[in-house]
Coordinates of C-alpha atoms and ligand atoms in Angstrom, one line a residue:
X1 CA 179.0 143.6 59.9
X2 CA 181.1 140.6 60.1
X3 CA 184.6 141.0 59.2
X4 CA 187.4 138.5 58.9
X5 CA 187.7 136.9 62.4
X6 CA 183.8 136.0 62.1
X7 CA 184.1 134.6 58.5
X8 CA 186.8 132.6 59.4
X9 CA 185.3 131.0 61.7
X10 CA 182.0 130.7 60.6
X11 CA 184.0 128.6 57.6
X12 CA 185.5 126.7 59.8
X13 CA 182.6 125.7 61.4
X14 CA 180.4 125.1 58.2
X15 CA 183.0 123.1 56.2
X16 CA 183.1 119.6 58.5
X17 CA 179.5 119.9 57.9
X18 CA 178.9 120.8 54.8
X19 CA 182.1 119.8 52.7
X20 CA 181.3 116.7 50.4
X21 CA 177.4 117.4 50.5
X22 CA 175.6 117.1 47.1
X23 CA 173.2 119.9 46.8
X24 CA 169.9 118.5 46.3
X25 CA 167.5 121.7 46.0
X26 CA 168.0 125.6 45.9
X27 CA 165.5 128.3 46.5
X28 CA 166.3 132.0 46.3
X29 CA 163.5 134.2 47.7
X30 CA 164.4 137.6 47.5
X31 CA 164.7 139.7 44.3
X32 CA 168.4 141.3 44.2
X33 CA 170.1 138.4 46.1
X34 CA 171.7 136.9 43.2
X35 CA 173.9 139.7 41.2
X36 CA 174.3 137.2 38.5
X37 CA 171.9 135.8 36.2
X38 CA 168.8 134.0 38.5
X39 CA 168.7 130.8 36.9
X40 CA 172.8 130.3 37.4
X41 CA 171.8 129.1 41.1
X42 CA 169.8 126.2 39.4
X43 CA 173.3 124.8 38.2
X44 CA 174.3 124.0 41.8
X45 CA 172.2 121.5 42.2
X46 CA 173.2 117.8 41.6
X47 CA 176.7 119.4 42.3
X48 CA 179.4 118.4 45.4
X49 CA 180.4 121.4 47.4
X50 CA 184.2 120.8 47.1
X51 CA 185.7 123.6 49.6
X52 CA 184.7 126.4 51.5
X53 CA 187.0 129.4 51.8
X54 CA 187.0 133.1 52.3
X55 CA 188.3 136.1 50.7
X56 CA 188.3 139.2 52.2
X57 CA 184.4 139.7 53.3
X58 CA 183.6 137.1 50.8
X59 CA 182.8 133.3 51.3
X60 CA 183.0 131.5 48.3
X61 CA 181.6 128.0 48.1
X62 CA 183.4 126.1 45.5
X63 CA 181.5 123.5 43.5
X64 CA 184.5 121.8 41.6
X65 CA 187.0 124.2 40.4
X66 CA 184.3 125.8 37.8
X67 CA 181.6 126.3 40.1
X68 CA 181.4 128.4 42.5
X69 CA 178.5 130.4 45.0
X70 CA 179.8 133.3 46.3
X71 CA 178.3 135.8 49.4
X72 CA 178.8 138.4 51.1
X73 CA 176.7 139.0 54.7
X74 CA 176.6 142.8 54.5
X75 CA 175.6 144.5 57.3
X76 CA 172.4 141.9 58.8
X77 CA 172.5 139.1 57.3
X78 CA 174.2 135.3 58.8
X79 CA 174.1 131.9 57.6
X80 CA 172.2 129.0 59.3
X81 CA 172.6 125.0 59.2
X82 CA 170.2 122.7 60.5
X83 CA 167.5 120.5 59.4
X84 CA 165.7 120.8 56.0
X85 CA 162.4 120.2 57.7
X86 CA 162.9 123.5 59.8
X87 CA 160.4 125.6 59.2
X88 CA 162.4 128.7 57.8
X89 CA 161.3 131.8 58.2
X90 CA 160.4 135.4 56.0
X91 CA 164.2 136.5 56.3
X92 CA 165.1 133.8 54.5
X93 CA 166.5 134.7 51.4
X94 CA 168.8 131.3 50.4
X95 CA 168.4 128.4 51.2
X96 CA 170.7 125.5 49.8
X97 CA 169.2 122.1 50.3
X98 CA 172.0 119.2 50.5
X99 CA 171.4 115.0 49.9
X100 CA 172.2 114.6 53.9
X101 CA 168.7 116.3 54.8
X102 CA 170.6 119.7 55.8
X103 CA 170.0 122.9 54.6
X104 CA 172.3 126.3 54.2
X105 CA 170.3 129.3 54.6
X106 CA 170.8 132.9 54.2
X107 CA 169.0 134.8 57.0
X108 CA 168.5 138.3 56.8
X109 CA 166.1 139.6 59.3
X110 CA 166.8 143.5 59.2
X111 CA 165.8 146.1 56.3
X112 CA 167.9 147.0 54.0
X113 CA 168.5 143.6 52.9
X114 CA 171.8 143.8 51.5
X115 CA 173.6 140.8 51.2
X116 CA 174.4 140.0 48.1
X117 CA 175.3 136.0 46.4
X118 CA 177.3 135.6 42.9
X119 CA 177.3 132.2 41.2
X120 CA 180.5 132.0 39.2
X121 CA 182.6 129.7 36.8
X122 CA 186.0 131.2 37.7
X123 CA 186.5 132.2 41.3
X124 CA 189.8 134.2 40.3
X125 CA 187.9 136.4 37.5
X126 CA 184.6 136.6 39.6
X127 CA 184.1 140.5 39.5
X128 CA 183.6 141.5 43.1
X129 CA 187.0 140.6 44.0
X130 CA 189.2 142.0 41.4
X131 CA 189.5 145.2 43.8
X132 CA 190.4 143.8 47.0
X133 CA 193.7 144.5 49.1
X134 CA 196.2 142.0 50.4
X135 CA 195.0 139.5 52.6
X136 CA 196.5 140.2 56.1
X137 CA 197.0 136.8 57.0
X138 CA 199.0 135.4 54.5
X139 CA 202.8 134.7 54.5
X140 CA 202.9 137.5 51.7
X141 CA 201.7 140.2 53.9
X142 CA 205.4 141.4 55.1
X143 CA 205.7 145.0 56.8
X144 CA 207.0 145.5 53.5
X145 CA 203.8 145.4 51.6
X146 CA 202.1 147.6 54.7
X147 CA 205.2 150.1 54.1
X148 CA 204.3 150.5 51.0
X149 CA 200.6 151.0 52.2
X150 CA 200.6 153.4 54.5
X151 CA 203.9 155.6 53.4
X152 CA 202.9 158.1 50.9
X153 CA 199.4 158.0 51.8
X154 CA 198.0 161.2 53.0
X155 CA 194.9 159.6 55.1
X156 CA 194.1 158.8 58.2
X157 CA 194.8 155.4 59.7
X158 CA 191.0 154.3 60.3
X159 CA 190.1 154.7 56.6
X160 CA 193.7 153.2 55.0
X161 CA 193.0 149.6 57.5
X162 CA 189.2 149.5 55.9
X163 CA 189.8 150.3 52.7
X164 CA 189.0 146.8 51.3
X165 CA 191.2 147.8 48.2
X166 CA 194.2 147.8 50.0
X167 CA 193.4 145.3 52.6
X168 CA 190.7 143.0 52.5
X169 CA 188.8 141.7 55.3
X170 CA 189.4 144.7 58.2
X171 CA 186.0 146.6 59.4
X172 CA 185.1 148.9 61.7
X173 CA 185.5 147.2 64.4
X174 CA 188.9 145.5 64.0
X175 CA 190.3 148.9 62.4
X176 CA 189.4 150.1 66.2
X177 CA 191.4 147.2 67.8
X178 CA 194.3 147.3 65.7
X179 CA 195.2 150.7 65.9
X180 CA 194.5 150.3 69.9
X181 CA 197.4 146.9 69.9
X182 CA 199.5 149.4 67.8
X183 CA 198.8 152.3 70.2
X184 CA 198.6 154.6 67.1
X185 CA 195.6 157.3 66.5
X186 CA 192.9 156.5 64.1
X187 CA 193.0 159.7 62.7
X188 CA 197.0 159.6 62.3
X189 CA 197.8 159.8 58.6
X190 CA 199.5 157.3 57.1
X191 CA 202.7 159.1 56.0
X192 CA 203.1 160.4 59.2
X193 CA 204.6 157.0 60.3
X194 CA 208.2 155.8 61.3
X195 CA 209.4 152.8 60.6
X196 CA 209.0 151.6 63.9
X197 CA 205.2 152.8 63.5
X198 CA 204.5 151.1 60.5
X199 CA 206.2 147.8 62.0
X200 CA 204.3 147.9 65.1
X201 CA 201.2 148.3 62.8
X202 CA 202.1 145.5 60.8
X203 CA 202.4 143.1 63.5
X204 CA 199.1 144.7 65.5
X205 CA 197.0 143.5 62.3
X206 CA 198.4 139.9 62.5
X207 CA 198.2 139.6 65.6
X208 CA 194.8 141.8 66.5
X209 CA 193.2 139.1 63.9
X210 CA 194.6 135.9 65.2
X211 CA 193.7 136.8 68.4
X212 CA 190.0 137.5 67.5
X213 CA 189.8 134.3 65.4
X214 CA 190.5 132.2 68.6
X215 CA 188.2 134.3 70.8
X216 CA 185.1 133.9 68.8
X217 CA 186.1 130.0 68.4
X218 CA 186.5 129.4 72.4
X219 CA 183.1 130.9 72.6
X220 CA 181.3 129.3 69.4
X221 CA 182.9 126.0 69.7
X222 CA 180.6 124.3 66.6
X223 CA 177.7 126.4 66.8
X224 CA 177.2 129.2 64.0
X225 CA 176.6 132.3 66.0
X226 CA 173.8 134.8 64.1
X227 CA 175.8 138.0 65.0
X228 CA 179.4 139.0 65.6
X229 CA 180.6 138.3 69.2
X230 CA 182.7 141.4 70.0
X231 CA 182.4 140.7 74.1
X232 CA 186.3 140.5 74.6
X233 CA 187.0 143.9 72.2
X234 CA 189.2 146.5 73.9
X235 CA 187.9 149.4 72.8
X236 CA 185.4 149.3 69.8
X237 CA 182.2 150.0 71.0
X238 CA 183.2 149.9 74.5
X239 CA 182.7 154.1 74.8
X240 CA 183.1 155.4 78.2
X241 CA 184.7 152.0 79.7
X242 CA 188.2 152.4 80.9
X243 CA 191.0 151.3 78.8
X244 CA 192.2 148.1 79.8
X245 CA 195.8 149.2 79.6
X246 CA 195.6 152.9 81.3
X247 CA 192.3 153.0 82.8
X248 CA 191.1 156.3 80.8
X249 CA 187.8 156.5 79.8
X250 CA 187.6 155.0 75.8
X251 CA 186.5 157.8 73.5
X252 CA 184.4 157.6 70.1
X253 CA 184.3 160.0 67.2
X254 CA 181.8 159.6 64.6
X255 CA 184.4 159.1 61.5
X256 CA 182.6 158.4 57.6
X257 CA 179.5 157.8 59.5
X258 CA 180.8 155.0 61.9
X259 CA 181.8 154.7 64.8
X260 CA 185.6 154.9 66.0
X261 CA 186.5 154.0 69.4
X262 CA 190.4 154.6 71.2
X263 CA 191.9 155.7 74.4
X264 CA 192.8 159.2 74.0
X265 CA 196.0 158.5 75.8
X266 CA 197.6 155.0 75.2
X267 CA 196.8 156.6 71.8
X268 CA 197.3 160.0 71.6
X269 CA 200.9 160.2 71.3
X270 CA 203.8 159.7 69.3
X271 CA 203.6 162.7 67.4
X272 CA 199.7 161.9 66.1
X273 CA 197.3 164.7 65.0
X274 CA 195.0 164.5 68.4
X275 CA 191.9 162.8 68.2
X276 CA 189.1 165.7 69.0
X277 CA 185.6 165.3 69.6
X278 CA 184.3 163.1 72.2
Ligands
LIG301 ZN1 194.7 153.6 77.5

């Protein structure tokens, strides 16, 4: 499932192309897509895609400031640009035709097809964002506003980074690499940590991201990629391999039915509940 580092930069690389495009055309083919009424789509077209820009797992493409496509990838699904004329195929569930020739597709080629699309008036009151969590990268994510995340919170540290009500953006994956940089358990709970701890955690998610964001670029450069690039991860789903730090072999629990990946020694200590399983 893509997660923030890969929707950054798949909106970094769509929005040279796309940005200032007048939608020509758009064809939904899958029953369920659109979580709003059907025909709202139809409004798009005739309509200049004025910005592109993320929120959370969300991408919202912003029509003026009361229009507004929103979508969220899921689990499978990826966006494609290229040529109108392309042939697309059965996976195809949207496809955005712009004046240029270009089309915007959503491609979702595994079952369940989950991805889901919003069209919108106001972006601020669209409904599946009124529950999400700070925004890690922002200037107003201090250790402060973690502090107040994670103290007082009786759960472990894998489930308060993915909880997209309190932060918005982190996965599975990331969760895995964050708590690795911060050399903290994933199943530590969250009031279990010292200041120091929640510090080092604070700067681990900043800095875990940003990291990850200019990875994936320096191996995308322009191209959309049609899943997550997770080569240069440390430890999620790299089970077995030895830490880069310490050299131990990387463990994985199953934890809410996903996977969780750490080293069971740069991670183990500071007082943390032991991971167990293997
Ligand atoms: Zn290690």
């Amino acid at each position: 499932m893509p997660e923030l580092p890969d929707l950054e930069v798949v909106k970094d690389i769509l929005a040279p192309r796309i940005v200032g495009q007048t939608v020509r055309g758009v064809e939904v083919n899958r029953v369920g897509l659109v979580r709003t009424r059907a025909e709202g789509v139809a409004s798009l077209v005739g309509r200049e895609l004025h910005a592109i820009s993320r929120r959370g797992k969300y991408l919202a493409f912003s029509f003026g400031s009361d229009l507004h496509l929103l979508v969220h990838l899921m689990r499978w699904a990826w966006l494609w640009h290229g040529e109108h004329g392309y042939p697309p195929t059965t996976a195809t569930d949207l496809r955005v035709a712009f004046e240029d020739g270009t089309d915007l597709r959503l491609i979702e080629a595994r079952s369940p097809r989950l991805a889901a699309a919003w069209v919108v008036s106001d972006l601020n009151a669209a409904e599946p964002l009124q529950n999400l969590g700070s925004e890690p990268l922002l200037e107003a994510f201090t250790v402060d506003v973690l502090r107040g995340l994670v103290a007082g919170r009786r759960r472990p540290l894998k489930r308060v980074l993915t909880d997209q009500s309190l932060i918005a953006g982190i996965g599975n994956a990331y969760a895995d690499e964050i708590l690795f940089r911060a050399r903290l358990s994933p199943v530590r709970y969250g009031h279990t940590l010292t200041a120091e701890e929640q510090e080092h955690l604070w700067r681990a998610i900043g800095d875990t991201l940003r990291w990850a964001i200019a990875e994936i670029r320096g191996r995308t450069g322009d191209d959309l990629f049609e899943r997550e690039i997770r080569d240069f991860l440390s430890v999620h789903g790299r089970k077995g391999t030895p830490c880069p730090e310490c050299g131990t072999p990387i463990a994985e629990i199953l934890y809410d039915g996903a996977r969780t990946n750490y080293c069971p020694r740069c991670q183990g200590g500071s007082g943390g509940i032991p991971p167990r399983g293997g």
